[in-house]
Amino acid sequence: MKKTLLTLLTNVIIFTLSAQQLSVEQIMQDPKFTVGALPSNIFWAEDSKTVYFSWNPDKNKADSLYGASVAEKKPFKISPQTRRALPSINGNYSADFSKKVYAKNGDLFLLDCRTMAIRQLTNTIENESNPNFNGKDDKIIFTKGSNLFSFTISNGEVDQLTNFQTGTKKPEPKLSEQEKWQKQDQLSLFEVLKERADKKKEGDKIQKADLPKRAKEIFVEDKSVDAQTLSPDEKYITYRLVKSVTGAKTAIVPNYVTESGFTEDIPARTKVGAAQTAYEFWVYDIKKDTSLQVSIKDIEGIYDEPDYLKDYVKKSLVVKRDTVKKKPEPRKVIFSNVVWSEDGKYCVLVVKSQDNKDRWIMRLDPATRKLQTIDRQRDEAWIGGPGIGFGGNAGTLGFLGDNQTLYFQSEVDGYSHLYTFNLATSVRKQLTKGKFEVQSVQLSRDKQNFYITTNEIHPGEQHFYRLAVAGGTPIRLTKMVGSNQVVLSPDETKLAYLNSYSTRPWEVFIQENEVNATATQVTKSQSRQFKEYKWREPEIITFKAEDGQTVYARLYASKTGEKGKKPAVVFVHGAGYLQNVHKWWSQYFREYMFHNMLVDNGYTVLDIDYRASAGYGRDWRTGIYRFMGGKDLSDHVDGAKYLVETQGIDPKKIGIYGGSYGGFITLMAMFTKPDVFAAGAALRPVTDWAAYNHPYTANILNEPQTDSIAYHRSSPIYHAEGLKGNLLICHGMVDVNVHYQDVVRLSQRLIELRKDNWELASYPMEDHGFVEPTSWMDEYKRIFKLFETTLKK
């Protein structure tokens, strides 16, 4: 204990003494000491009088729950007893918002929003979940196991609405003709046998009549059930059947440093191209006691093949396809849960092709199980963007107060915008428009307004607006520059939000839900050490890419050094679809501090929102389709050119580094653009996209067995012979995202290619995102050493 405290005090002293000249040891410490304990996870009390948030100003091992009253706006710590008694932030409200039902710790609770009284509805070992109100708000519908149940609020009566059974129904035993004759002969010969048989038959009839009505047995074979939903009129139950893939080979990640002293295997994921889960959608007609599947065969475009297959079509195959008439198969799809209008007249769901090139918003007639297209979005790359949803998530989807107008988001015009569609008149309307993204949508309780977050002012700012459901000019409610992550109070009179700026980490603010209202800061989280250093505000600049597109970047310019001879470093953010050129506190805060340290040491740093980054619309996102390491890499090459032309950088003294996707780009830069970058540090990099996961990779490169061209030109391992400069690779050995096997295979490739200007640093106890400060320190010491020894020759 004393040793730990002494170590921390020493670190603080070191930081303070050298506040104007950063070191790796300082910036890679526990962020609670270097930056401060930042608040997160804001939510409101149901009475709208208190804001809650996670915070750790005392620098404990874990965050605690804090609150701030709207009246005083001063933070106070919440006791464990109070925290445990708080309603869940998730749940569903009755139509008049007077009641809220929620699940907590596997049980159901009902909150009276007027009196704040909480009623516990269940206390069972089995888990109850997904509670919602029925159409009349007098029952609560919930799931337990695979089945749907109802709870009558007035008397506590519980009814089971479905009876899903795994396996198949065992058929009634059938007698052969010989057995039938023998039975009939016995009954005709012996009066006692006949009397007993008749008596049993009558008894069984009476017993069956006396049984209460139960939910019909529905056998689902080897599939699982989810997305069970009862219609508002309680006539239909819709549900999804999911058949998981069995036998698909999964990767194994060995863990070498364990408590047992033995190597232990960590089960990991499958690789891209493995067989995918199959989905079906069904409707149970309660009155008719029938359950029937929804057909997809008549969906518009369901048989369409993607354009990339044309690259693989040979004349011989065309002839064969013309002569052998094979019945086409519809593409596999994923179904979302249904959304009902409150009056039960309309039922809507989202259907997505599993190749993710089509998204249909469909109207479902539960009586006929017919699907009718409301909106189809087709993209030869892949469907995505804010509010579009992923997998079985429908994204932004709901009904306005008239119970016939649907609202949703689409990227059809190139940016994710808000639309409405009237199911009675078929009138479609675009509510927002422009070269910006609608990044979140919430419908007000009176259903007269939307509350939306957009980056309309600047790609690097996020603001909160109120927009009438009929459309018009959005009314901006937040004023502070940066990002404003707003949570609206339940009574919709106040806003609580996290705000940060480029040089100022996240803090909690409260303001009235009014135009030009003043925001009051609730938390003050920055550590003393953080405030003692004068952090640089990166300049947001733009430059032109080789194809004429405008690229945004953060520039950390060094004022020292001789013009034309200065060194520079290009940073590549991870995740691909992520934004880092913005005016708020970066999630890459360690890298932000490292960039300040690099400037202290004479480097200029450029941080680029390259092709595929978030925040810039559909075409920017899909610009890497079938070629990762194409436009996303050329944007960095153009960034290097910008540094040479405008910042006095020596073209032979430019380094590049990044983690995950950034590590991948670093490898592609060092292998395919060796004359542009003299040194590179690839951290936890993907070296072969055929080894990565399916959901991410198949969208961008399709599947390796059907589009090998895309994988060969996009995977660094096929281009390793181009390495000229100095390369550092760092990788966690228990990485369950980008497996350590990736870098092992690349190492063997580099060895066989007789390359000797590279090194690998392995971290035995680190996953994809490092945790231990010692690992961060070691990694960034190596990165700094690489740049110091190669870019300052």
GROMACS .gro file of N, CA and C in nm, residues 258-391:
model
  402
  258THR      N    1  -0.078  -1.671  -1.714
  258THR     CA    2  -0.203  -1.704  -1.646
  258THR      C    3  -0.176  -1.736  -1.499
  259GLU      N    4  -0.284  -1.732  -1.419
  259GLU     CA    5  -0.271  -1.767  -1.278
  259GLU      C    6  -0.232  -1.913  -1.260
  260SER      N    7  -0.280  -1.997  -1.350
  260SER     CA    8  -0.254  -2.141  -1.336
  260SER      C    9  -0.110  -2.178  -1.370
  261GLY      N   10  -0.044  -2.092  -1.445
  261GLY     CA   11   0.091  -2.126  -1.489
  261GLY      C   12   0.093  -2.206  -1.618
  262PHE      N   13  -0.026  -2.243  -1.668
  262PHE     CA   14  -0.037  -2.317  -1.793
  262PHE      C   15  -0.093  -2.226  -1.902
  263THR      N   16  -0.059  -2.255  -2.026
  263THR     CA   17  -0.119  -2.182  -2.137
  263THR      C   18  -0.267  -2.218  -2.145
  264GLU      N   19  -0.351  -2.115  -2.152
  264GLU     CA   20  -0.495  -2.135  -2.158
  264GLU      C   21  -0.549  -2.074  -2.286
  265ASP      N   22  -0.639  -2.146  -2.351
  265ASP     CA   23  -0.695  -2.099  -2.477
  265ASP      C   24  -0.817  -2.010  -2.454
  266ILE      N   25  -0.821  -1.898  -2.526
  266ILE     CA   26  -0.937  -1.809  -2.523
  266ILE      C   27  -1.015  -1.831  -2.653
  267PRO      N   28  -1.139  -1.882  -2.644
  267PRO     CA   29  -1.220  -1.899  -2.767
  267PRO      C   30  -1.246  -1.762  -2.830
  268ALA      N   31  -1.226  -1.753  -2.959
  268ALA     CA   32  -1.244  -1.625  -3.029
  268ALA      C   33  -1.354  -1.639  -3.134
  269ARG      N   34  -1.348  -1.558  -3.236
  269ARG     CA   35  -1.455  -1.548  -3.336
  269ARG      C   36  -1.424  -1.631  -3.460
  270THR      N   37  -1.522  -1.637  -3.548
  270THR     CA   38  -1.498  -1.692  -3.681
  270THR      C   39  -1.433  -1.585  -3.767
  271LYS      N   40  -1.389  -1.622  -3.885
  271LYS     CA   41  -1.328  -1.527  -3.977
  271LYS      C   42  -1.427  -1.493  -4.089
  272VAL      N   43  -1.400  -1.384  -4.156
  272VAL     CA   44  -1.489  -1.337  -4.261
  272VAL      C   45  -1.509  -1.445  -4.366
  273GLY      N   46  -1.632  -1.457  -4.411
  273GLY     CA   47  -1.666  -1.558  -4.511
  273GLY      C   48  -1.726  -1.683  -4.454
  274ALA      N   49  -1.721  -1.699  -4.321
  274ALA     CA   50  -1.784  -1.816  -4.258
  274ALA      C   51  -1.936  -1.807  -4.277
  275ALA      N   52  -2.001  -1.923  -4.274
  275ALA     CA   53  -2.147  -1.926  -4.289
  275ALA      C   54  -2.212  -1.840  -4.181
  276GLN      N   55  -2.318  -1.768  -4.220
  276GLN     CA   56  -2.383  -1.673  -4.130
  276GLN      C   57  -2.515  -1.727  -4.075
  277THR      N   58  -2.557  -1.666  -3.967
  277THR     CA   59  -2.684  -1.700  -3.904
  277THR      C   60  -2.799  -1.679  -4.002
  278ALA      N   61  -2.898  -1.769  -3.999
  278ALA     CA   62  -3.015  -1.759  -4.086
  278ALA      C   63  -3.134  -1.708  -4.005
  279TYR      N   64  -3.218  -1.626  -4.069
  279TYR     CA   65  -3.332  -1.563  -4.000
  279TYR      C   66  -3.462  -1.592  -4.075
  280GLU      N   67  -3.568  -1.610  -3.997
  280GLU     CA   68  -3.703  -1.622  -4.051
  280GLU      C   69  -3.795  -1.531  -3.971
  281PHE      N   70  -3.904  -1.486  -4.033
  281PHE     CA   71  -4.001  -1.402  -3.961
  281PHE      C   72  -4.138  -1.468  -3.971
  282TRP      N   73  -4.207  -1.474  -3.855
  282TRP     CA   74  -4.333  -1.548  -3.846
  282TRP      C   75  -4.442  -1.462  -3.782
  283VAL      N   76  -4.566  -1.497  -3.813
  283VAL     CA   77  -4.683  -1.434  -3.752
  283VAL      C   78  -4.773  -1.541  -3.693
  284TYR      N   79  -4.803  -1.526  -3.566
  284TYR     CA   80  -4.898  -1.616  -3.499
  284TYR      C   81  -5.031  -1.545  -3.488
  285ASP      N   82  -5.133  -1.598  -3.555
  285ASP     CA   83  -5.269  -1.547  -3.549
  285ASP      C   84  -5.337  -1.612  -3.429
  286ILE      N   85  -5.360  -1.534  -3.324
  286ILE     CA   86  -5.409  -1.590  -3.199
  286ILE      C   87  -5.549  -1.649  -3.215
  287LYS      N   88  -5.639  -1.581  -3.283
  287LYS     CA   89  -5.776  -1.628  -3.299
  287LYS      C   90  -5.782  -1.755  -3.382
  288LYS      N   91  -5.707  -1.758  -3.492
  288LYS     CA   92  -5.706  -1.876  -3.579
  288LYS      C   93  -5.615  -1.986  -3.527
  289ASP      N   94  -5.534  -1.952  -3.428
  289ASP     CA   95  -5.441  -2.048  -3.368
  289ASP      C   96  -5.348  -2.108  -3.474
  290THR      N   97  -5.298  -2.019  -3.561
  290THR     CA   98  -5.207  -2.063  -3.668
  290THR      C   99  -5.080  -1.979  -3.664
  291SER      N  100  -4.970  -2.041  -3.700
  291SER     CA  101  -4.843  -1.971  -3.707
  291SER      C  102  -4.782  -1.995  -3.843
  292LEU      N  103  -4.760  -1.887  -3.919
  292LEU     CA  104  -4.714  -1.901  -4.056
  292LEU      C  105  -4.598  -1.805  -4.083
  293GLN      N  106  -4.509  -1.846  -4.173
  293GLN     CA  107  -4.389  -1.770  -4.203
  293GLN      C  108  -4.417  -1.660  -4.303
  294VAL      N  109  -4.347  -1.547  -4.288
  294VAL     CA  110  -4.354  -1.436  -4.383
  294VAL      C  111  -4.258  -1.465  -4.497
  295SER      N  112  -4.308  -1.459  -4.619
  295SER     CA  113  -4.225  -1.488  -4.737
  295SER      C  114  -4.153  -1.363  -4.784
  296ILE      N  115  -4.030  -1.380  -4.831
  296ILE     CA  116  -3.953  -1.267  -4.884
  296ILE      C  117  -3.941  -1.272  -5.035
  297LYS      N  118  -3.998  -1.372  -5.099
  297LYS     CA  119  -3.972  -1.395  -5.241
  297LYS      C  120  -4.025  -1.285  -5.332
  298ASP      N  121  -4.121  -1.205  -5.283
  298ASP     CA  122  -4.177  -1.099  -5.367
  298ASP      C  123  -4.120  -0.961  -5.334
  299ILE      N  124  -4.019  -0.954  -5.247
  299ILE     CA  125  -3.958  -0.824  -5.216
  299ILE      C  126  -3.885  -0.773  -5.340
  300GLU      N  127  -3.905  -0.647  -5.370
  300GLU     CA  128  -3.842  -0.584  -5.486
  300GLU      C  129  -3.690  -0.594  -5.477
  301GLY      N  130  -3.628  -0.656  -5.578
  301GLY     CA  131  -3.483  -0.665  -5.585
  301GLY      C  132  -3.421  -0.775  -5.501
  302ILE      N  133  -3.502  -0.864  -5.446
  302ILE     CA  134  -3.449  -0.966  -5.356
  302ILE      C  135  -3.357  -1.064  -5.430
  303TYR      N  136  -3.371  -1.074  -5.562
  303TYR     CA  137  -3.287  -1.165  -5.640
  303TYR      C  138  -3.167  -1.094  -5.705
  304ASP      N  139  -3.155  -0.962  -5.683
  304ASP     CA  140  -3.048  -0.885  -5.748
  304ASP      C  141  -2.911  -0.930  -5.698
  305GLU      N  142  -2.818  -0.946  -5.791
  305GLU     CA  143  -2.681  -0.980  -5.755
  305GLU      C  144  -2.597  -0.854  -5.751
  306PRO      N  145  -2.495  -0.847  -5.665
  306PRO     CA  146  -2.410  -0.728  -5.659
  306PRO      C  147  -2.325  -0.714  -5.784
  307ASP      N  148  -2.292  -0.591  -5.817
  307ASP     CA  149  -2.219  -0.562  -5.940
  307ASP      C  150  -2.080  -0.623  -5.942
  308TYR      N  151  -2.016  -0.640  -5.824
  308TYR     CA  152  -1.877  -0.685  -5.824
  308TYR      C  153  -1.862  -0.824  -5.885
  309LEU      N  154  -1.968  -0.903  -5.887
  309LEU     CA  155  -1.960  -1.038  -5.943
  309LEU      C  156  -1.929  -1.036  -6.092
  310LYS      N  157  -1.955  -0.922  -6.157
  310LYS     CA  158  -1.926  -0.912  -6.300
  310LYS      C  159  -1.777  -0.926  -6.329
  311ASP      N  160  -1.694  -0.895  -6.228
  311ASP     CA  161  -1.549  -0.909  -6.246
  311ASP      C  162  -1.507  -1.055  -6.257
  312TYR      N  163  -1.594  -1.146  -6.218
  312TYR     CA  164  -1.558  -1.287  -6.215
  312TYR      C  165  -1.636  -1.371  -6.316
  313VAL      N  166  -1.722  -1.306  -6.394
  313VAL     CA  167  -1.803  -1.380  -6.491
  313VAL      C  168  -1.718  -1.413  -6.614
  314LYS      N  169  -1.716  -1.541  -6.652
  314LYS     CA  170  -1.646  -1.585  -6.773
  314LYS      C  171  -1.749  -1.626  -6.878
  315LYS      N  172  -1.711  -1.619  -7.002
  315LYS     CA  173  -1.805  -1.652  -7.108
  315LYS      C  174  -1.859  -1.793  -7.094
  316SER      N  175  -1.774  -1.886  -7.055
  316SER     CA  176  -1.818  -2.025  -7.040
  316SER      C  177  -1.927  -2.036  -6.934
  317LEU      N  178  -1.912  -1.955  -6.830
  317LEU     CA  179  -2.012  -1.958  -6.722
  317LEU      C  180  -2.142  -1.898  -6.769
  318VAL      N  181  -2.133  -1.794  -6.854
  318VAL     CA  182  -2.254  -1.731  -6.906
  318VAL      C  183  -2.333  -1.830  -6.991
  319VAL      N  184  -2.261  -1.903  -7.078
  319VAL     CA  185  -2.327  -2.003  -7.162
  319VAL      C  186  -2.394  -2.110  -7.076
  320LYS      N  187  -2.320  -2.156  -6.976
  320LYS     CA  188  -2.374  -2.260  -6.888
  320LYS      C  189  -2.496  -2.210  -6.814
  321ARG      N  190  -2.491  -2.082  -6.772
  321ARG     CA  191  -2.602  -2.026  -6.697
  321ARG      C  192  -2.726  -2.013  -6.786
  322ASP      N  193  -2.702  -1.987  -6.916
  322ASP     CA  194  -2.816  -1.974  -7.009
  322ASP      C  195  -2.877  -2.108  -7.044
  323THR      N  196  -2.795  -2.212  -7.050
  323THR     CA  197  -2.845  -2.342  -7.094
  323THR      C  198  -2.904  -2.423  -6.980
  324VAL      N  199  -2.849  -2.404  -6.861
  324VAL     CA  200  -2.899  -2.478  -6.745
  324VAL      C  201  -2.985  -2.383  -6.663
  325LYS      N  202  -3.114  -2.398  -6.671
  325LYS     CA  203  -3.206  -2.307  -6.602
  325LYS      C  204  -3.218  -2.349  -6.455
  326LYS      N  205  -3.153  -2.269  -6.372
  326LYS     CA  206  -3.157  -2.294  -6.229
  326LYS      C  207  -3.247  -2.191  -6.162
  327LYS      N  208  -3.337  -2.240  -6.080
  327LYS     CA  209  -3.429  -2.149  -6.012
  327LYS      C  210  -3.350  -2.056  -5.921
  328PRO      N  211  -3.364  -1.924  -5.939
  328PRO     CA  212  -3.288  -1.831  -5.855
  328PRO      C  213  -3.333  -1.837  -5.710
  329GLU      N  214  -3.237  -1.814  -5.623
  329GLU     CA  215  -3.267  -1.813  -5.480
  329GLU      C  216  -3.267  -1.669  -5.429
  330PRO      N  217  -3.364  -1.632  -5.346
  330PRO     CA  218  -3.360  -1.497  -5.288
  330PRO      C  219  -3.241  -1.482  -5.195
  331ARG      N  220  -3.188  -1.361  -5.189
  331ARG     CA  221  -3.075  -1.337  -5.099
  331ARG      C  222  -3.120  -1.355  -4.954
  332LYS      N  223  -3.027  -1.396  -4.870
  332LYS     CA  224  -3.057  -1.410  -4.728
  332LYS      C  225  -3.074  -1.271  -4.665
  333VAL      N  226  -3.165  -1.263  -4.569
  333VAL     CA  227  -3.196  -1.133  -4.510
  333VAL      C  228  -3.195  -1.141  -4.357
  334ILE      N  229  -3.193  -1.024  -4.296
  334ILE     CA  230  -3.208  -1.009  -4.151
  334ILE      C  231  -3.331  -0.922  -4.127
  335PHE      N  232  -3.414  -0.962  -4.033
  335PHE     CA  233  -3.535  -0.887  -3.999
  335PHE      C  234  -3.513  -0.810  -3.869
  336SER      N  235  -3.565  -0.688  -3.864
  336SER     CA  236  -3.568  -0.614  -3.738
  336SER      C  237  -3.695  -0.651  -3.663
  337ASN      N  238  -3.709  -0.598  -3.542
  337ASN     CA  239  -3.835  -0.610  -3.472
  337ASN      C  240  -3.938  -0.520  -3.540
  338VAL      N  241  -4.066  -0.545  -3.514
  338VAL     CA  242  -4.171  -0.464  -3.577
  338VAL      C  243  -4.197  -0.338  -3.494
  339VAL      N  244  -4.248  -0.236  -3.562
  339VAL     CA  245  -4.296  -0.114  -3.498
  339VAL      C  246  -4.442  -0.098  -3.536
  340TRP      N  247  -4.530  -0.089  -3.435
  340TRP     CA  248  -4.674  -0.073  -3.458
  340TRP      C  249  -4.716   0.071  -3.436
  341SER      N  250  -4.811   0.118  -3.516
  341SER     CA  251  -4.878   0.243  -3.481
  341SER      C  252  -4.961   0.217  -3.356
  342GLU      N  253  -4.983   0.320  -3.275
  342GLU     CA  254  -5.051   0.300  -3.147
  342GLU      C  255  -5.192   0.244  -3.163
  343ASP      N  256  -5.258   0.277  -3.274
  343ASP     CA  257  -5.394   0.226  -3.295
  343ASP      C  258  -5.395   0.086  -3.355
  344GLY      N  259  -5.276   0.031  -3.383
  344GLY     CA  260  -5.267  -0.105  -3.434
  344GLY      C  261  -5.299  -0.122  -3.581
  345LYS      N  262  -5.316  -0.011  -3.651
  345LYS     CA  263  -5.354  -0.021  -3.792
  345LYS      C  264  -5.234  -0.056  -3.881
  346TYR      N  265  -5.119  -0.004  -3.847
  346TYR     CA  266  -5.002  -0.024  -3.932
  346TYR      C  267  -4.891  -0.097  -3.855
  347CYS      N  268  -4.826  -0.188  -3.926
  347CYS     CA  269  -4.713  -0.263  -3.872
  347CYS      C  270  -4.597  -0.250  -3.971
  348VAL      N  271  -4.481  -0.209  -3.922
  348VAL     CA  272  -4.366  -0.181  -4.008
  348VAL      C  273  -4.243  -0.252  -3.952
  349LEU      N  274  -4.157  -0.300  -4.039
  349LEU     CA  275  -4.029  -0.355  -3.998
  349LEU      C  276  -3.925  -0.328  -4.105
  350VAL      N  277  -3.798  -0.346  -4.068
  350VAL     CA  278  -3.688  -0.327  -4.161
  350VAL      C  279  -3.634  -0.464  -4.200
  351VAL      N  280  -3.613  -0.483  -4.330
  351VAL     CA  281  -3.552  -0.605  -4.381
  351VAL      C  282  -3.421  -0.565  -4.450
  352LYS      N  283  -3.312  -0.632  -4.414
  352LYS     CA  284  -3.183  -0.602  -4.476
  352LYS      C  285  -3.127  -0.727  -4.540
  353SER      N  286  -3.072  -0.711  -4.659
  353SER     CA  287  -3.003  -0.824  -4.720
  353SER      C  288  -2.875  -0.850  -4.642
  354GLN      N  289  -2.839  -0.977  -4.629
  354GLN     CA  290  -2.719  -1.009  -4.551
  354GLN      C  291  -2.590  -0.965  -4.619
  355ASP      N  292  -2.596  -0.936  -4.749
  355ASP     CA  293  -2.477  -0.876  -4.812
  355ASP      C  294  -2.473  -0.725  -4.785
  356ASN      N  295  -2.575  -0.674  -4.717
  356ASN     CA  296  -2.586  -0.534  -4.673
  356ASN      C  297  -2.584  -0.434  -4.788
  357LYS      N  298  -2.634  -0.475  -4.901
  357LYS     CA  299  -2.643  -0.384  -5.015
  357LYS      C  300  -2.786  -0.333  -5.036
  358ASP      N  301  -2.879  -0.385  -4.957
  358ASP     CA  302  -3.018  -0.339  -4.964
  358ASP      C  303  -3.077  -0.328  -4.825
  359ARG      N  304  -3.155  -0.222  -4.804
  359ARG     CA  305  -3.237  -0.208  -4.685
  359ARG      C  306  -3.377  -0.169  -4.729
  360TRP      N  307  -3.473  -0.251  -4.690
  360TRP     CA  308  -3.613  -0.222  -4.720
  360TRP      C  309  -3.688  -0.187  -4.592
  361ILE      N  310  -3.761  -0.077  -4.591
  361ILE     CA  311  -3.858  -0.052  -4.486
  361ILE      C  312  -3.991  -0.102  -4.539
  362MET      N  313  -4.050  -0.200  -4.468
  362MET     CA  314  -4.165  -0.273  -4.522
  362MET      C  315  -4.288  -0.257  -4.432
  363ARG      N  316  -4.402  -0.247  -4.496
  363ARG     CA  317  -4.528  -0.259  -4.423
  363ARG      C  318  -4.568  -0.406  -4.425
  364LEU      N  319  -4.605  -0.458  -4.309
  364LEU     CA  320  -4.647  -0.597  -4.296
  364LEU      C  321  -4.796  -0.603  -4.265
  365ASP      N  322  -4.870  -0.678  -4.347
  365ASP     CA  323  -5.009  -0.708  -4.316
  365ASP      C  324  -5.009  -0.841  -4.241
  366PRO      N  325  -5.033  -0.840  -4.110
  366PRO     CA  326  -5.021  -0.964  -4.033
  366PRO      C  327  -5.127  -1.067  -4.071
  367ALA      N  328  -5.240  -1.024  -4.124
  367ALA     CA  329  -5.347  -1.118  -4.161
  367ALA      C  330  -5.307  -1.202  -4.281
  368THR      N  331  -5.240  -1.137  -4.378
  368THR     CA  332  -5.202  -1.208  -4.501
  368THR      C  333  -5.052  -1.240  -4.505
  369ARG      N  334  -4.976  -1.179  -4.413
  369ARG     CA  335  -4.830  -1.192  -4.406
  369ARG      C  336  -4.763  -1.134  -4.529
  370LYS      N  337  -4.830  -1.043  -4.597
  370LYS     CA  338  -4.774  -0.979  -4.717
  370LYS      C  339  -4.689  -0.859  -4.678
  371LEU      N  340  -4.577  -0.842  -4.749
  371LEU     CA  341  -4.488  -0.729  -4.729
  371LEU      C  342  -4.504  -0.629  -4.843
  372GLN      N  343  -4.507  -0.501  -4.808
  372GLN     CA  344  -4.518  -0.394  -4.908
  372GLN      C  345  -4.406  -0.293  -4.883
  373THR      N  346  -4.332  -0.259  -4.988
  373THR     CA  347  -4.216  -0.171  -4.973
  373THR      C  348  -4.259  -0.026  -4.950
  374ILE      N  349  -4.207   0.032  -4.841
  374ILE     CA  350  -4.225   0.174  -4.813
  374ILE      C  351  -4.104   0.252  -4.864
  375ASP      N  352  -3.986   0.196  -4.840
  375ASP     CA  353  -3.863   0.262  -4.882
  375ASP      C  354  -3.757   0.156  -4.909
  376ARG      N  355  -3.689   0.169  -5.020
  376ARG     CA  356  -3.576   0.082  -5.050
  376ARG      C  357  -3.452   0.166  -5.071
  377GLN      N  358  -3.346   0.134  -4.999
  377GLN     CA  359  -3.218   0.199  -5.021
  377GLN      C  360  -3.120   0.093  -5.068
  378ARG      N  361  -3.062   0.117  -5.184
  378ARG     CA  362  -2.968   0.024  -5.246
  378ARG      C  363  -2.832   0.091  -5.257
  379ASP      N  364  -2.727   0.021  -5.222
  379ASP     CA  365  -2.592   0.073  -5.237
  379ASP      C  366  -2.502  -0.042  -5.281
  380GLU      N  367  -2.435  -0.027  -5.392
  380GLU     CA  368  -2.346  -0.133  -5.441
  380GLU      C  369  -2.226  -0.153  -5.350
  381ALA      N  370  -2.198  -0.053  -5.265
  381ALA     CA  371  -2.096  -0.073  -5.161
  381ALA      C  372  -2.164  -0.138  -5.042
  382TRP      N  373  -2.212  -0.057  -4.946
  382TRP     CA  374  -2.287  -0.115  -4.835
  382TRP      C  375  -2.372  -0.007  -4.768
  383ILE      N  376  -2.483  -0.050  -4.710
  383ILE     CA  377  -2.574   0.039  -4.640
  383ILE      C  378  -2.518   0.068  -4.501
  384GLY      N  379  -2.521   0.195  -4.460
  384GLY     CA  380  -2.471   0.231  -4.328
  384GLY      C  381  -2.500   0.376  -4.298
  385GLY      N  382  -2.429   0.430  -4.198
  385GLY     CA  383  -2.447   0.569  -4.160
  385GLY      C  384  -2.531   0.585  -4.035
  386PRO      N  385  -2.530   0.705  -3.976
  386PRO     CA  386  -2.606   0.730  -3.852
  386PRO      C  387  -2.755   0.706  -3.870
  387GLY      N  388  -2.815   0.638  -3.772
  387GLY     CA  389  -2.960   0.618  -3.772
  387GLY      C  390  -3.010   0.513  -3.866
  388ILE      N  391  -2.920   0.444  -3.938
  388ILE     CA  392  -2.962   0.344  -4.036
  388ILE      C  393  -2.978   0.208  -3.971
  389GLY      N  394  -2.910   0.186  -3.859
  389GLY     CA  395  -2.919   0.056  -3.791
  389GLY      C  396  -2.815  -0.039  -3.844
  390PHE      N  397  -2.789  -0.143  -3.765
  390PHE     CA  398  -2.689  -0.242  -3.803
  390PHE      C  399  -2.741  -0.379  -3.766
  391GLY      N  400  -2.723  -0.475  -3.855
  391GLY     CA  401  -2.774  -0.610  -3.828
  391GLY      C  402  -2.925  -0.608  -3.812
   0.00000   0.00000   0.00000
